[in-house]
Amino acid sequence: MSKVTVGVVAGGISSEHEISCVSASGVMGSIDRSKFEPILIGITKSGRWVLPDANKPMSIVDGKLPEIDEDSLLLTAGMDGIFHNGKRLQIDILFPVLHGPYGEDGTFQGFCEMAKIPYVGSGVLASAVAMDKSFAKPIFATYGLKVAHGFVFTDHQWKNDKSAIMRQAEALNLPLFVKPARGGSSRGTVKVKDLSHLASAITEALSFDTKVMIEEGILGREFECAVLVDNGDVKASPLGEIKILGNQEFYDFEAKYLDDATTVEIPVTLPSGVEDEIRSQAITAFRALGCEGLARVDFFYSHDGTIVINEINTMPGLTGKSAFPKLWQAAGLSYQQMITKLIDGAKS
Ligand SMILES: Nc1ncnc2c1ncn2[C@@H]1O[C@H](COP(=O)(O)OP(=O)(O)O)[C@@H](O)[C@H]1O
Ligand SMILES: [Mg+2]
């Protein structure tokens, strides 16, 4: 049987470019080469499609994050496929290991649909809705899931009527979380303990997105659940708990990727029934948005025992350190087996 050629797409123009590179290097390193022929396809920060130098390491070395070289060999992508020097690359499936806008938000998925190339993960609509927290939250609420109180506004509204936004924020309980509506990797997310810091937090969040959310901070613990479609069945992994042992105030960029003191603790200790309830809510959230393939669903478990959904990520981090592969490993599925299931799911 001939091997399935998988275009593993890395980088992208979002602020999560580097993390995508690390995730893609995990996929390239572990993919089952007896079944699949992987080709690394890079998207540079400026948006050029390229064939990166396969020998260049794409992991985090001494805290330095990798990226796709702008001067790599150029590719052209269009409705007829992906070409190098006028020659069409033979690609059976694309695996967009891309995080954030222009990768995880339905735009890349739209390209795959139009070019008629099967791809791993959620389709256009689910990707777009999951990416924009201001749309995902009301859908979760409709399905009976609890979400943090908050509101959303645009840069235009902020420019025109700052005081109205300040008043709405004052009505919420401190601390507040100010975040880009379509962000990721905690980039642009600021915890505000004192309203005198609110305006600068909004400016920071607006530097990542034209739409910003302000939410009441949920005081409690943070859990993640990995959802995977296995042969058509939607399955939820055991939970992992985020343990920040460094001095970060919340699960920010540094805690996520740069501080080895942060861990995802598996198995978790929770009152009886709570883990299964969160796992079941993770599947509800996955279905509510019409996700496909995979997602990581993140929750808070507040000090008063309330389960609150935070967000769903349709292309979660797949680095060796990431929660998604670790959670499946805890359920007995190796990184390689997990990747195989994802690619097999994309074919059908
Ligand atoms: N309402 C909230 N209450 C408590 N912590 C929050 C809240 N919103 C965000 N956080 C903290 O900020 C982190 C990043 O926010 P999140 O909404 O998950 O954005 P991203 O898409 O960047 O991961 C969360 O993992 C959590 O630690
Ligand atoms: Mg998050």
Coordinates of C-alpha atoms in Angstrom, one line a residue, residues 7-235:
G7 CA 1.5 18.2 4.5
V8 CA 2.3 19.3 8.0
V9 CA 1.8 23.0 8.0
A10 CA 3.8 25.1 10.5
G11 CA 4.2 28.8 11.4
G12 CA 1.7 31.2 10.1
I13 CA 1.2 35.0 10.5
S14 CA -0.4 34.9 13.9
S15 CA 1.3 35.7 17.2
E16 CA 1.5 32.0 17.9
H17 CA 3.9 31.4 14.9
E18 CA 6.7 30.0 17.1
I19 CA 4.5 27.7 19.1
S20 CA 3.1 26.3 15.9
C21 CA 6.7 25.5 14.8
V22 CA 7.3 23.6 18.1
S23 CA 4.0 21.8 17.7
A24 CA 4.7 20.9 14.1
S25 CA 8.2 19.6 15.0
G26 CA 6.5 17.3 17.5
V27 CA 4.3 15.9 14.7
M28 CA 7.2 15.6 12.2
G29 CA 9.2 13.8 14.9
S30 CA 6.6 11.3 15.9
I31 CA 4.4 10.6 12.8
D32 CA 4.3 7.0 11.8
R33 CA 6.6 6.9 8.8
S34 CA 5.6 3.3 7.9
K35 CA 2.1 4.7 7.0
F36 CA 2.7 8.4 6.2
E37 CA 5.1 10.5 4.2
P38 CA 5.2 13.8 5.9
I39 CA 6.2 17.0 4.1
L40 CA 6.9 20.1 6.3
I41 CA 5.2 23.2 4.8
G42 CA 6.0 26.5 6.4
I43 CA 4.1 29.7 6.4
T44 CA 6.4 32.6 7.3
K45 CA 5.5 35.5 9.5
S46 CA 4.9 37.6 6.4
G47 CA 2.6 34.9 5.0
R48 CA 4.8 33.3 2.4
W49 CA 4.3 29.6 1.8
V50 CA 7.7 27.8 1.8
L51 CA 9.6 24.5 2.1
P52 CA 11.6 25.0 5.2
D53 CA 15.1 23.5 5.7
A54 CA 14.2 20.1 7.1
N55 CA 17.5 20.0 9.1
K56 CA 16.8 23.2 11.1
P57 CA 15.7 22.4 14.6
M58 CA 12.2 23.7 15.5
S59 CA 12.2 23.3 19.2
I60 CA 12.8 25.8 22.0
V61 CA 16.6 26.0 22.6
D62 CA 17.7 27.9 25.7
G63 CA 14.4 29.8 25.8
K64 CA 14.8 30.9 22.1
L65 CA 11.7 30.1 20.0
P66 CA 12.0 28.8 16.5
E67 CA 10.5 30.3 13.4
I68 CA 10.1 29.7 9.7
D69 CA 12.9 31.4 7.7
E70 CA 11.6 34.0 5.3
D71 CA 14.3 33.0 2.7
S72 CA 13.3 29.3 2.5
L73 CA 12.3 27.9 -0.9
L74 CA 9.1 29.5 -2.1
L75 CA 5.8 27.6 -2.7
T76 CA 2.7 28.8 -4.4
A77 CA -0.7 27.7 -3.0
G78 CA -3.8 28.1 -5.0
M79 CA -7.0 26.4 -6.0
D80 CA -5.1 23.9 -8.0
G81 CA -3.0 22.8 -5.1
I82 CA 0.5 23.6 -3.8
F83 CA 3.4 24.1 -6.2
H84 CA 7.2 24.3 -6.1
N85 CA 8.9 25.6 -9.2
G86 CA 5.8 25.0 -11.2
K87 CA 5.6 21.4 -10.1
R88 CA 2.6 20.3 -8.1
L89 CA 3.3 18.7 -4.7
Q90 CA 1.6 15.4 -4.2
I91 CA -0.3 16.0 -1.0
D92 CA -3.1 13.7 0.2
I93 CA -4.0 15.5 3.4
L94 CA -3.0 18.8 5.1
F95 CA -2.4 18.9 8.8
P96 CA -2.6 22.5 9.7
V97 CA -0.6 22.6 13.0
L98 CA -1.4 26.3 13.1
H99 CA -2.6 28.2 16.1
G100 CA -4.5 31.5 16.2
P101 CA -5.8 33.7 13.4
Y102 CA -5.2 32.6 9.8
G103 CA -4.6 29.1 10.9
E104 CA -7.1 28.0 13.5
D105 CA -9.9 30.4 12.7
G106 CA -11.4 28.9 9.6
T107 CA -9.5 30.9 7.0
F108 CA -6.9 28.1 6.4
Q109 CA -9.7 25.6 6.5
G110 CA -11.6 27.6 3.8
F111 CA -8.5 27.4 1.6
C112 CA -8.4 23.6 2.0
E113 CA -12.1 23.4 1.1
M114 CA -11.7 25.4 -2.0
A115 CA -8.6 23.6 -3.1
K116 CA -10.4 20.3 -2.3
I117 CA -7.6 19.0 0.0
P118 CA -8.8 16.9 3.0
Y119 CA -7.4 18.3 6.3
V120 CA -7.1 17.4 9.9
G121 CA -9.4 19.0 12.5
S122 CA -12.5 21.3 12.6
G123 CA -14.1 22.8 9.5
V124 CA -14.6 26.5 8.7
L125 CA -17.5 27.3 10.9
A126 CA -16.4 25.5 14.1
S127 CA -12.9 26.8 13.7
A128 CA -14.1 30.4 13.3
V129 CA -16.6 30.3 16.2
A130 CA -14.1 28.6 18.6
M131 CA -11.5 31.2 17.8
D132 CA -13.7 34.1 18.7
K133 CA -14.5 33.8 22.4
S134 CA -17.3 36.4 22.1
F135 CA -19.2 34.0 19.8
A136 CA -18.3 30.7 21.5
K137 CA -19.4 31.8 25.0
P138 CA -23.1 32.5 24.2
I139 CA -23.3 29.1 22.3
F140 CA -21.8 27.3 25.3
A141 CA -24.4 29.0 27.5
T142 CA -27.2 27.9 25.2
Y143 CA -26.1 24.3 25.9
G144 CA -26.3 24.8 29.6
L145 CA -22.6 25.3 30.3
K146 CA -21.5 28.1 32.7
V147 CA -19.3 30.9 31.4
A148 CA -17.6 33.8 33.2
H149 CA -19.6 37.1 33.4
G150 CA -18.2 39.7 31.1
F151 CA -18.7 41.8 27.9
V152 CA -17.1 42.5 24.6
F153 CA -16.3 45.7 22.7
T154 CA -14.3 46.9 19.7
D155 CA -11.5 49.3 19.3
H156 CA -13.9 51.7 17.8
Q157 CA -16.2 51.6 20.8
W158 CA -13.2 52.1 23.1
K159 CA -12.1 55.1 21.1
N160 CA -15.5 56.7 21.1
D161 CA -16.8 56.1 24.6
K162 CA -14.2 55.0 27.1
S163 CA -16.3 55.9 30.1
A164 CA -19.2 53.6 29.0
I165 CA -16.7 50.7 28.9
M166 CA -15.2 51.7 32.2
R167 CA -18.6 51.8 33.8
Q168 CA -19.5 48.3 32.5
A169 CA -16.2 47.0 33.8
E170 CA -16.8 48.6 37.2
A171 CA -20.0 46.5 37.6
L172 CA -17.9 43.3 37.5
N173 CA -16.1 41.8 40.5
L174 CA -12.4 42.1 40.6
P175 CA -10.0 40.7 39.6
L176 CA -10.8 41.2 35.9
F177 CA -9.3 39.4 32.9
V178 CA -8.9 41.6 29.8
K179 CA -8.1 39.6 26.7
P180 CA -8.2 39.8 22.9
A181 CA -11.5 38.0 21.7
R182 CA -9.5 36.1 19.1
G183 CA -6.2 35.6 21.0
G184 CA -4.3 32.5 22.0
S185 CA -1.3 31.4 24.1
S186 CA -2.4 34.1 26.6
R187 CA -0.8 36.8 24.4
G188 CA -2.4 40.1 25.2
T189 CA -4.3 38.7 28.3
V190 CA -3.9 40.9 31.4
K191 CA -5.2 40.3 34.9
V192 CA -6.4 43.5 36.5
K193 CA -6.6 43.7 40.3
D194 CA -7.1 47.4 40.5
L195 CA -9.3 49.5 38.1
S196 CA -6.5 52.1 37.8
H197 CA -4.7 49.5 35.6
L198 CA -7.7 48.8 33.4
A199 CA -7.0 51.3 30.6
S200 CA -3.5 50.1 30.0
A201 CA -4.7 46.4 30.0
I202 CA -7.2 47.3 27.3
T203 CA -4.5 49.0 25.3
E204 CA -2.4 45.9 25.6
A205 CA -5.3 43.6 24.5
L206 CA -6.1 45.9 21.6
S207 CA -2.6 45.5 20.3
F208 CA -3.5 41.9 19.6
D209 CA -7.1 42.2 18.3
T210 CA -9.6 44.9 17.4
K211 CA -12.1 43.1 19.7
V212 CA -11.6 42.8 23.4
M213 CA -13.3 40.9 26.2
I214 CA -13.4 41.8 29.9
E215 CA -14.4 39.0 32.2
E216 CA -14.8 38.5 35.9
G217 CA -11.9 36.4 37.2
I218 CA -12.9 33.0 38.3
L219 CA -11.1 32.1 41.5
G220 CA -10.3 28.5 41.6
R221 CA -8.4 25.8 39.8
E222 CA -7.9 25.3 36.0
F223 CA -8.4 22.0 34.2
E224 CA -8.0 20.8 30.6
C225 CA -9.7 18.0 28.7
A226 CA -8.5 16.7 25.4
V227 CA -11.3 15.6 23.0
L228 CA -10.5 13.3 20.1
V229 CA -12.6 11.8 17.4
D230 CA -11.7 8.1 17.3
N231 CA -13.2 6.2 14.4
G232 CA -16.2 8.5 14.5
D233 CA -16.7 8.4 18.3
V234 CA -16.1 11.7 20.2
K235 CA -14.0 10.8 23.2

